[in-house]
Every structure is written in C-alpha cells, then in structure tokens.
C-alpha cells in the first residue's frame, strides 16, 4: 500500500505503487500520453511469463516522469507479454517506508531491474542507452 507525503509543493508517493497511481500524477501522465512505442521493435519481443521487472521510481524525479511514463505506455501497448511488473516509489534518499527498495542495490532512479526465471539479467539505470524498447529487447534477447 503506497504512502503519500507532501514535500514542498509536490506530492510524493512512497512504497509499492501501481502504474495507475503513477499515471494519476500530472507529469507521468504527460509523458505516458505523448509516447508512441516503436512497433517494429515491439513485435520482436515475445510473451514470456518468466520475465519480471522491478521499477524503482521517484515521483519527484524528472527522469522518472519521462521514462516511467513511457514504460507504462509500452506495457499497455504490449499487454500480452505476460511479464510481471512491480513499481516501488522511493524518496530522495532512495528509501521507502517498508524497505522494499533496500533489497536492490541501486543509486539512480529510475532503475528497471529485469529478471528471467528469478535471476537478474540486466538493468536500465536512469535512462535507456537507445530507447526503452530497444534496451529491453537487447537485455531479454541475451538472457
């Protein structure tokens, strides 16, 4: 259950969150609604229920608004992937009230941690090297 905190002029969400709760936030919604995924790359990504992605996000972070908003749109566009996706929202110290994010070693947000069959196979930290679609496809292909 996420916890909501007011920080200066911004509402922070901390803990386990849903994509819907993130998209309710104006800046996530902006990037989510403006994103058109690369369908040529998406067609190459096959459904695989052994894939799990943990997204560590800061609702205060501009890179998170940009890339996590797009990631949510990407997951909606490719809804039949069968991937399990978890979102953990952290504060500026990279912590959450329930200590969920502490299970992962990370220094940047957003961090997308990709696992296959329970084993970490790659990460996207802060921003993709090429694009979310290309980076995800590359990580999963070599797994």
JSON list of C-alpha atoms in Angstrom, two decimals, residues 8-59:
[
{"chain": "A", "resi": 8, "resn": "UNK", "atom": "CA", "xyz": [7.29, 21.44, -0.52]},
{"chain": "A", "resi": 9, "resn": "UNK", "atom": "CA", "xyz": [4.87, 21.89, -3.44]},
{"chain": "A", "resi": 10, "resn": "UNK", "atom": "CA", "xyz": [4.87, 18.28, -4.56]},
{"chain": "A", "resi": 11, "resn": "UNK", "atom": "CA", "xyz": [3.06, 15.13, -3.50]},
{"chain": "A", "resi": 12, "resn": "UNK", "atom": "CA", "xyz": [5.41, 12.19, -3.00]},
{"chain": "A", "resi": 13, "resn": "UNK", "atom": "CA", "xyz": [4.23, 8.61, -3.27]},
{"chain": "A", "resi": 14, "resn": "UNK", "atom": "CA", "xyz": [6.34, 6.04, -1.44]},
{"chain": "A", "resi": 15, "resn": "UNK", "atom": "CA", "xyz": [6.27, 2.26, -1.34]},
{"chain": "A", "resi": 16, "resn": "UNK", "atom": "CA", "xyz": [4.64, -0.25, -3.64]},
{"chain": "A", "resi": 17, "resn": "UNK", "atom": "CA", "xyz": [2.58, 1.58, -6.26]},
{"chain": "A", "resi": 18, "resn": "UNK", "atom": "CA", "xyz": [0.53, 0.70, -9.30]},
{"chain": "A", "resi": 19, "resn": "UNK", "atom": "CA", "xyz": [1.01, 2.15, -12.76]},
{"chain": "A", "resi": 20, "resn": "UNK", "atom": "CA", "xyz": [-2.45, 3.71, -12.42]},
{"chain": "A", "resi": 21, "resn": "UNK", "atom": "CA", "xyz": [-1.36, 5.59, -9.29]},
{"chain": "A", "resi": 22, "resn": "UNK", "atom": "CA", "xyz": [1.68, 6.93, -11.12]},
{"chain": "A", "resi": 23, "resn": "UNK", "atom": "CA", "xyz": [-0.33, 7.99, -14.17]},
{"chain": "A", "resi": 24, "resn": "UNK", "atom": "CA", "xyz": [-2.65, 9.96, -11.90]},
{"chain": "A", "resi": 25, "resn": "UNK", "atom": "CA", "xyz": [0.33, 12.28, -11.37]},
{"chain": "A", "resi": 26, "resn": "UNK", "atom": "CA", "xyz": [0.38, 15.06, -13.98]},
{"chain": "A", "resi": 27, "resn": "UNK", "atom": "CA", "xyz": [3.97, 14.68, -15.20]},
{"chain": "A", "resi": 28, "resn": "UNK", "atom": "CA", "xyz": [3.85, 10.89, -15.53]},
{"chain": "A", "resi": 29, "resn": "UNK", "atom": "CA", "xyz": [0.55, 11.23, -17.39]},
{"chain": "A", "resi": 30, "resn": "UNK", "atom": "CA", "xyz": [2.08, 13.80, -19.77]},
{"chain": "A", "resi": 31, "resn": "UNK", "atom": "CA", "xyz": [4.90, 11.50, -20.94]},
{"chain": "A", "resi": 32, "resn": "UNK", "atom": "CA", "xyz": [2.62, 8.46, -20.91]},
{"chain": "A", "resi": 33, "resn": "UNK", "atom": "CA", "xyz": [0.09, 10.11, -23.22]},
{"chain": "A", "resi": 34, "resn": "UNK", "atom": "CA", "xyz": [2.70, 11.53, -25.64]},
{"chain": "A", "resi": 35, "resn": "UNK", "atom": "CA", "xyz": [4.60, 8.26, -26.15]},
{"chain": "A", "resi": 36, "resn": "UNK", "atom": "CA", "xyz": [4.25, 6.12, -29.26]},
{"chain": "A", "resi": 37, "resn": "UNK", "atom": "CA", "xyz": [6.23, 2.88, -28.95]},
{"chain": "A", "resi": 38, "resn": "UNK", "atom": "CA", "xyz": [8.37, 1.57, -31.80]},
{"chain": "A", "resi": 39, "resn": "UNK", "atom": "CA", "xyz": [6.11, -1.22, -33.03]},
{"chain": "A", "resi": 40, "resn": "UNK", "atom": "CA", "xyz": [8.86, -2.79, -35.18]},
{"chain": "A", "resi": 41, "resn": "UNK", "atom": "CA", "xyz": [10.87, -3.48, -32.02]},
{"chain": "A", "resi": 42, "resn": "UNK", "atom": "CA", "xyz": [7.78, -4.44, -30.01]},
{"chain": "A", "resi": 43, "resn": "UNK", "atom": "CA", "xyz": [6.90, -7.17, -32.50]},
{"chain": "A", "resi": 44, "resn": "UNK", "atom": "CA", "xyz": [10.28, -8.82, -31.80]},
{"chain": "A", "resi": 45, "resn": "UNK", "atom": "CA", "xyz": [9.56, -9.07, -28.06]},
{"chain": "A", "resi": 46, "resn": "UNK", "atom": "CA", "xyz": [7.78, -12.35, -27.41]},
{"chain": "A", "resi": 47, "resn": "UNK", "atom": "CA", "xyz": [5.48, -13.16, -24.48]},
{"chain": "A", "resi": 48, "resn": "UNK", "atom": "CA", "xyz": [7.43, -14.74, -21.63]},
{"chain": "A", "resi": 49, "resn": "UNK", "atom": "CA", "xyz": [5.90, -15.30, -18.21]},
{"chain": "A", "resi": 50, "resn": "UNK", "atom": "CA", "xyz": [9.35, -15.91, -16.70]},
{"chain": "A", "resi": 51, "resn": "UNK", "atom": "CA", "xyz": [10.20, -12.18, -17.07]},
{"chain": "A", "resi": 52, "resn": "UNK", "atom": "CA", "xyz": [9.83, -9.96, -14.01]},
{"chain": "A", "resi": 53, "resn": "UNK", "atom": "CA", "xyz": [10.67, -6.27, -13.95]},
{"chain": "A", "resi": 54, "resn": "UNK", "atom": "CA", "xyz": [11.01, -4.17, -10.84]},
{"chain": "A", "resi": 55, "resn": "UNK", "atom": "CA", "xyz": [10.86, -0.44, -11.48]},
{"chain": "A", "resi": 56, "resn": "UNK", "atom": "CA", "xyz": [12.31, 1.78, -8.78]},
{"chain": "A", "resi": 57, "resn": "UNK", "atom": "CA", "xyz": [10.90, 5.25, -9.26]},
{"chain": "A", "resi": 58, "resn": "UNK", "atom": "CA", "xyz": [10.94, 8.64, -7.57]},
{"chain": "A", "resi": 59, "resn": "UNK", "atom": "CA", "xyz": [7.75, 10.64, -8.05]}
]
